Short mmCIF file of C-alpha atoms and ligand atoms in Angstrom, two decimals:
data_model
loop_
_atom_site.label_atom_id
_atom_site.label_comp_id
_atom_site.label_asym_id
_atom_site.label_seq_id
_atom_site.Cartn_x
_atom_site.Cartn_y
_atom_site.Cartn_z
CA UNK A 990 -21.18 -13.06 -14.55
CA UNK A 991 -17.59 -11.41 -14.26
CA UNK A 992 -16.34 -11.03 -10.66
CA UNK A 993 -12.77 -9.07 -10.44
CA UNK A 994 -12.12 -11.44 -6.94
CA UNK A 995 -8.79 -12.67 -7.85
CA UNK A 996 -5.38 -11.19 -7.75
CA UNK A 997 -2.13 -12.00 -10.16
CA UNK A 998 -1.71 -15.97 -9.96
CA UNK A 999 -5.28 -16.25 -9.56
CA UNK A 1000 -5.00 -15.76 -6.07
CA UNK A 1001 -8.36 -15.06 -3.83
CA UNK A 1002 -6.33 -12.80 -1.65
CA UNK A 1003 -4.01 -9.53 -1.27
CA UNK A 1004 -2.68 -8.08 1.74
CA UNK A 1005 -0.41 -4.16 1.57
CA UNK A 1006 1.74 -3.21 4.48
CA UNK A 1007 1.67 0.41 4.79
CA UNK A 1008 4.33 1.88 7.61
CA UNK A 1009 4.63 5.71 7.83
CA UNK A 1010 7.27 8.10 8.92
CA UNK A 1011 10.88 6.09 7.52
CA UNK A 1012 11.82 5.73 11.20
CA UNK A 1013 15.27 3.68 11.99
CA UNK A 1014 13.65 0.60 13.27
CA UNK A 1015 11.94 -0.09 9.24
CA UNK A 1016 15.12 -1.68 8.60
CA UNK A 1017 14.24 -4.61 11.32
CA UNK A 1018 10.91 -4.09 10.06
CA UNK A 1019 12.24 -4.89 6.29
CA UNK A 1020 14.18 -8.00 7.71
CA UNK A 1021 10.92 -9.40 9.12
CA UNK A 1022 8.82 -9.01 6.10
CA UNK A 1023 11.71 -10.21 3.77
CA UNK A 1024 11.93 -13.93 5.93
CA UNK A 1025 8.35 -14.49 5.29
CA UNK A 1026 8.26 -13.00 1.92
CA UNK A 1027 6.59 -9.94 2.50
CA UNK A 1028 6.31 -7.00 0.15
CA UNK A 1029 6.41 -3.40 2.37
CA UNK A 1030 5.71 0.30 1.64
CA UNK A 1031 7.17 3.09 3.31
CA UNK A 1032 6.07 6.44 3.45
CA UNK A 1033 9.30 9.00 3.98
CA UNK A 1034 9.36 12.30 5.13
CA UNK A 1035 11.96 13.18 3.22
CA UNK A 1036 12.95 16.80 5.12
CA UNK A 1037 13.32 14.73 7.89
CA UNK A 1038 15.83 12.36 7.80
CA UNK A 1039 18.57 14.08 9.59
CA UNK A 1040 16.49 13.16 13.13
CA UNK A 1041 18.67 10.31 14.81
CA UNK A 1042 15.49 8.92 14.85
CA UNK A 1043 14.80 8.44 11.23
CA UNK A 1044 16.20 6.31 8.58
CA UNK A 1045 19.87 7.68 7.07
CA UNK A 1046 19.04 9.57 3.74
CA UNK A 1047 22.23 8.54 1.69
CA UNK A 1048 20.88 4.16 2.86
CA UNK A 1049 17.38 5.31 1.32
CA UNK A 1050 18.12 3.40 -1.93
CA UNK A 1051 19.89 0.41 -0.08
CA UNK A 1052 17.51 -0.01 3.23
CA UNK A 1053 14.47 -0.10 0.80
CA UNK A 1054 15.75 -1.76 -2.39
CA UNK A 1055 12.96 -4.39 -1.93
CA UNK A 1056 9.95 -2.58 -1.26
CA UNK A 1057 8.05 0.10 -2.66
CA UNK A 1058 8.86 4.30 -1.08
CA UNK A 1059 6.13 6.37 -1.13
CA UNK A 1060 5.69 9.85 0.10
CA UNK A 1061 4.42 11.45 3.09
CA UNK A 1062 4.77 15.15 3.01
CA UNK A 1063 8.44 16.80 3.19
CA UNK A 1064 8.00 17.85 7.18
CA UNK A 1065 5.09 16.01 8.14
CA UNK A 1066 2.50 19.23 8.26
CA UNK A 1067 -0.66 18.56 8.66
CA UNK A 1068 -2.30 18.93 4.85
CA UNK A 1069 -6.14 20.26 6.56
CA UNK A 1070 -4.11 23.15 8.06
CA UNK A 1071 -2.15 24.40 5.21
CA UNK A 1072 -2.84 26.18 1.89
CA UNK A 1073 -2.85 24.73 -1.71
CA UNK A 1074 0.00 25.88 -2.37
CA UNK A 1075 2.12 24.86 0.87
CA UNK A 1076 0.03 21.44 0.61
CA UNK A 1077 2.12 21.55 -3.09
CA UNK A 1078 5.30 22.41 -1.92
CA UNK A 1079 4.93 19.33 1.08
CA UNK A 1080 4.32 16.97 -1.22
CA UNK A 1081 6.66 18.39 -4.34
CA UNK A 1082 10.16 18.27 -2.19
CA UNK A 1083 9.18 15.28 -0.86
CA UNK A 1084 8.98 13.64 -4.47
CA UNK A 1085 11.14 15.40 -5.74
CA UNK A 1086 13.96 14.26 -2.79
CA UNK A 1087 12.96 10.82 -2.71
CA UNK A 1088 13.31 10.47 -6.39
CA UNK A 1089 17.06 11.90 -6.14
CA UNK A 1090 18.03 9.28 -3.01
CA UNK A 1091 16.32 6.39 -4.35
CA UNK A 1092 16.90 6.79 -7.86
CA UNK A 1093 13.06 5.72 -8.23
CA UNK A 1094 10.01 7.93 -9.15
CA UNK A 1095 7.42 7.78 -6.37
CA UNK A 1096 3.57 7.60 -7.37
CA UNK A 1097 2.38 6.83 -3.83
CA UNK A 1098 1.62 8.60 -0.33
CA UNK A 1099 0.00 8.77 2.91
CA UNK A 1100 -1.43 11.77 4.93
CA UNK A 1101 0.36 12.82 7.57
CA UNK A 1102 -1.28 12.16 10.60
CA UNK A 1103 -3.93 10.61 8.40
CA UNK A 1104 -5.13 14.20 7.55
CA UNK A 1105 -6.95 14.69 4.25
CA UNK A 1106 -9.26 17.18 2.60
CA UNK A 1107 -10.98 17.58 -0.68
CA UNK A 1108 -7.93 20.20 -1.17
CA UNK A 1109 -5.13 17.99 -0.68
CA UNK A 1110 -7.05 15.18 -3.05
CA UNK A 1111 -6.78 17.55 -5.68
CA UNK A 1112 -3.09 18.51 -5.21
CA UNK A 1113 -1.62 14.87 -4.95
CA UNK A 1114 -4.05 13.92 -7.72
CA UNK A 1115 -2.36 16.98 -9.99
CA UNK A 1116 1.24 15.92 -8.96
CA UNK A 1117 0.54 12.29 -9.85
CA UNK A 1118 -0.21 11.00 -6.66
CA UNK A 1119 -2.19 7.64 -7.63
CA UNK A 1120 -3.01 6.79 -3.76
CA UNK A 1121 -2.96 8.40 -0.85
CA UNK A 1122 -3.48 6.47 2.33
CA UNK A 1123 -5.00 7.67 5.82
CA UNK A 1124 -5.79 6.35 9.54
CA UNK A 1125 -9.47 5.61 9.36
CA UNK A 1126 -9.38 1.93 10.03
CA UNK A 1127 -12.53 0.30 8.26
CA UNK A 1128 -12.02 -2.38 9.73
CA UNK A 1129 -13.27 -4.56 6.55
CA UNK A 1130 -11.37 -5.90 3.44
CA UNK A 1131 -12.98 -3.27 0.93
CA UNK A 1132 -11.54 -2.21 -1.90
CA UNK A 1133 -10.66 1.55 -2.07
CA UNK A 1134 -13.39 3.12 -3.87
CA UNK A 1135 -11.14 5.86 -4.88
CA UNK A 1136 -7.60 5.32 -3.91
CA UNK A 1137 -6.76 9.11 -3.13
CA UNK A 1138 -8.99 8.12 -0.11
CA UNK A 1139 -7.53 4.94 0.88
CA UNK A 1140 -8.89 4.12 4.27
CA UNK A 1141 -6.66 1.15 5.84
CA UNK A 1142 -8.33 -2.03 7.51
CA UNK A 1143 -6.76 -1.25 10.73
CA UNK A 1144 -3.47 -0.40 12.67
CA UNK A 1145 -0.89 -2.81 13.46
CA UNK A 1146 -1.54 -3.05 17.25
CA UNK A 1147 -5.07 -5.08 15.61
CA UNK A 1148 -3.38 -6.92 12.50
CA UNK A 1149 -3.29 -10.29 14.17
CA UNK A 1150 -6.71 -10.29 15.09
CA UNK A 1151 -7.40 -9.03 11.63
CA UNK A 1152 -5.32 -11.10 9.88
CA UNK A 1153 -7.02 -14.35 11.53
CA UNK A 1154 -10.46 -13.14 10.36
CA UNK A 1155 -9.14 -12.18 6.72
CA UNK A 1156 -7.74 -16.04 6.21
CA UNK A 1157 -10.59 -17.14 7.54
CA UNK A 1158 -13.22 -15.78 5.31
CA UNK A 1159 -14.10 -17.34 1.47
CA UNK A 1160 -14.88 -14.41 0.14
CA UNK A 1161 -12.44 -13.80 -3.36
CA UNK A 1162 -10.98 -10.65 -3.85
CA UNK A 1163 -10.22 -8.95 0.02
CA UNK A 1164 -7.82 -6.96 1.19
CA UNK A 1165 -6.29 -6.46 3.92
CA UNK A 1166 -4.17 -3.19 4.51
CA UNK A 1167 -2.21 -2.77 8.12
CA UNK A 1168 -0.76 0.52 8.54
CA UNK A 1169 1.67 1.66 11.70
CA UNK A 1170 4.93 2.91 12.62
CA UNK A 1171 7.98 0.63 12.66
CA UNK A 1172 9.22 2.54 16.05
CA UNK A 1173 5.90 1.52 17.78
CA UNK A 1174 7.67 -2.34 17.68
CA UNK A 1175 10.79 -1.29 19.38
CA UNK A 1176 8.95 1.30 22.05
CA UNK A 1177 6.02 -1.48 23.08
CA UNK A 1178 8.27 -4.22 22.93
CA UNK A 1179 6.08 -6.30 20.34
CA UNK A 1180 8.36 -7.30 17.95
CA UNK A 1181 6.68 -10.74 17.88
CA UNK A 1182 3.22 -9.64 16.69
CA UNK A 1183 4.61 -8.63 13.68
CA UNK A 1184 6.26 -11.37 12.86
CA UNK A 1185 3.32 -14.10 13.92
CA UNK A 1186 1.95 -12.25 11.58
CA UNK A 1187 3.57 -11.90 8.64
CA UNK A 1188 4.56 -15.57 9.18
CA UNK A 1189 0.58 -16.49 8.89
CA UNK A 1190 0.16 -14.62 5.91
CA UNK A 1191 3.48 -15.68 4.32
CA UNK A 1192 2.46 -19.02 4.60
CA UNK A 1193 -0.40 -18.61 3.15
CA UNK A 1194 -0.45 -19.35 -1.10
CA UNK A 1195 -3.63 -17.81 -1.85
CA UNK A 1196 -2.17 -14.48 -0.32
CA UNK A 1197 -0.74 -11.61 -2.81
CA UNK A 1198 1.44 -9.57 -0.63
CA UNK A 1199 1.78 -6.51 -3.04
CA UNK A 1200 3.46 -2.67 -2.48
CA UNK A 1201 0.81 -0.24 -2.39
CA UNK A 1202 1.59 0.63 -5.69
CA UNK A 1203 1.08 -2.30 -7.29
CA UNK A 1204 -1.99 -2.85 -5.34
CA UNK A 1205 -3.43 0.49 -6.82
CA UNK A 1206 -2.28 -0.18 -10.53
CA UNK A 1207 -3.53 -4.14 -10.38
CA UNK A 1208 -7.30 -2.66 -9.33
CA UNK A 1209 -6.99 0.08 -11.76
CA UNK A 1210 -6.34 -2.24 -14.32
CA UNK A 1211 -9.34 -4.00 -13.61
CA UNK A 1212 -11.37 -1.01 -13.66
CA UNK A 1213 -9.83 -0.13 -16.92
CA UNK A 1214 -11.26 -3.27 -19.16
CA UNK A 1215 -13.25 -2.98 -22.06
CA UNK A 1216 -16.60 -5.55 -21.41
CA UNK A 1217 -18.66 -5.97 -24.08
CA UNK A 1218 -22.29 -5.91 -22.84
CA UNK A 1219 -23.15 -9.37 -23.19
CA UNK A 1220 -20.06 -9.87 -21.23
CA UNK A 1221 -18.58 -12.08 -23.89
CA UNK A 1222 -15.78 -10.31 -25.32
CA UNK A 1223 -13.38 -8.48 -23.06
CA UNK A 1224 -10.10 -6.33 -23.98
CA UNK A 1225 -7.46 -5.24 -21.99
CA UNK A 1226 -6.12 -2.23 -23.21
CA UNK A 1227 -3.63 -2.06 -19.97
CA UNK A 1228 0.03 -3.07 -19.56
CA UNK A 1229 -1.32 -5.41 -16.56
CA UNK A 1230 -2.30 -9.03 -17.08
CA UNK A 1231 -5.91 -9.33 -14.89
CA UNK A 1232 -7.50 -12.49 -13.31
CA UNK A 1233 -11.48 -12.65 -12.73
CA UNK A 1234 -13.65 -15.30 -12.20
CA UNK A 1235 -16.61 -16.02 -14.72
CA UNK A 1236 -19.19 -18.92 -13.93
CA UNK A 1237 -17.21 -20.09 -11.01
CA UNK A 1238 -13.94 -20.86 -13.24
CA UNK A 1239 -10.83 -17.95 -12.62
CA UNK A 1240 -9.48 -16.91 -16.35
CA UNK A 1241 -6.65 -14.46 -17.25
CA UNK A 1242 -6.47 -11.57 -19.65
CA UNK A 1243 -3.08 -10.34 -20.61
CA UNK A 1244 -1.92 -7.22 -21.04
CA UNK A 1245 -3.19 -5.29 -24.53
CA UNK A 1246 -5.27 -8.67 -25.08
CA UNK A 1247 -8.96 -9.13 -26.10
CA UNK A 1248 -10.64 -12.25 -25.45
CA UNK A 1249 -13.76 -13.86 -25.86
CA UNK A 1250 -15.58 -16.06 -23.71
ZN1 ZN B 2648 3.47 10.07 9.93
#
């Protein structure tokens, strides 16, 4: 039988940092996760960023050069209170602004203040949105179901304990998504969780620390092979190279491959 519970590398394990708003302190944030080799997205409210409090716009492209930027609504409106078309226009400046500081299209997002509706699905899914991240901590290490609806395992305030529990378990193929706000370090005075954890799961090989983004595409890709059904020929008509485990032993298919097995 063909389990999709491994990540690129064969690795049992993948863990996405999600951190809303592009506040100032993501830079300290982004020094943290680069010592321990972790990958970070950050959702930017683009119409913001001339707040004191918020990241400069023209260091956009150089603050983030590592990690993926994703969107989060121009002015941070809450998407259940507004109408299709001003749910549009949030999320259309704010891709179309982040393109023109980063230099980099964005595919990504998260709700502002977590708020979705079956409205605001369809928008960011006609603008190209591939996820969408909210609050709603799960707190398990489920796959999205449908990304557009990405519910995270839990806030950072609870990533340690999280993160302790999500080494510990055997079971291939978990996630584990931490969502916050970079300011929250600097205000609570909790630097230090961060980095305990990040070191733990920097440390750890069986750990893929992906950008929500690649998270997204690497599941998609496994949704989007061709299996045969006796399950012995499998093509992947993707640009992604996917790793699965069949009768206990973890195999690759590479991108625009077919193999039989
Ligand atoms: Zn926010």
């Amino acid at each position: 039988m063909i389990l999709f519970n491994r990540y690129p590398g064969g690795k049992r394990r993948a863990v996405t940092m999600s951190f809303d708003d592009g506040y100032r302190e993501d830079e300290k944030l982004i020094e943290i996760f680069d010592r321990f080799g972790i990958r970070g997205t950050f959702h930017i409210n683009s119409g913001l960023l001339h707040r004191d409090i918020r990241v400069d716009a023209d260091e956009v492209a150089k603050i983030y050069k590592n990690h993926e930027i994703s969107a989060h609504g121009f002015t941070h409106a809450n998407f259940d209170e507004l109408s299709e078309s001003e749910i549009r226009d949030e999320i259309e400046k704010d891709l179309s602004e982040l393109l023109h500081l980063s230099g980099r299209e964005v595919h990504g997002m998260s709700y502002p203040n977590g708020k979705t509706s079956d409205k605001a699905v369809a928008v960011a899914k006609s603008l190209g949105i591939a996820y969408s991240r909210t609050t709603v901590s799960t707190p398990d290490f489920s796959i999205p179901e449908d990304f557009l609806y990405w519910h995270p395992t839990c806030h950072h305030l609870r990533s340690e304990e999280a993160a302790e529990r999500f080494l510990a378990s055997q079971v291939g193929g978990e996630l584990l998504c931490i969502w916050g706000h970079s300011t929250e370090f600097e205000r609570d005075k909790n630097w230090e969780l961060i980095e305990r954890v990040c070191e733990k799961l920097g440390a750890c090989e069986d750990v893929w620390s992906a950008t929500c983004i690649e998270l997204c595409d690497y599941v998609c890709a496994c949704r989007a092979l061709r299996i045969s059904p006796d399950e012995k020929m499998i093509e992947n008509p993707t640009d992604i190279d996917v790793w699965f485990t069949v009768g206990g032993k973890t195999t690759c298919i590479k991108a625009k491959e077919t193999i039989h097995i």
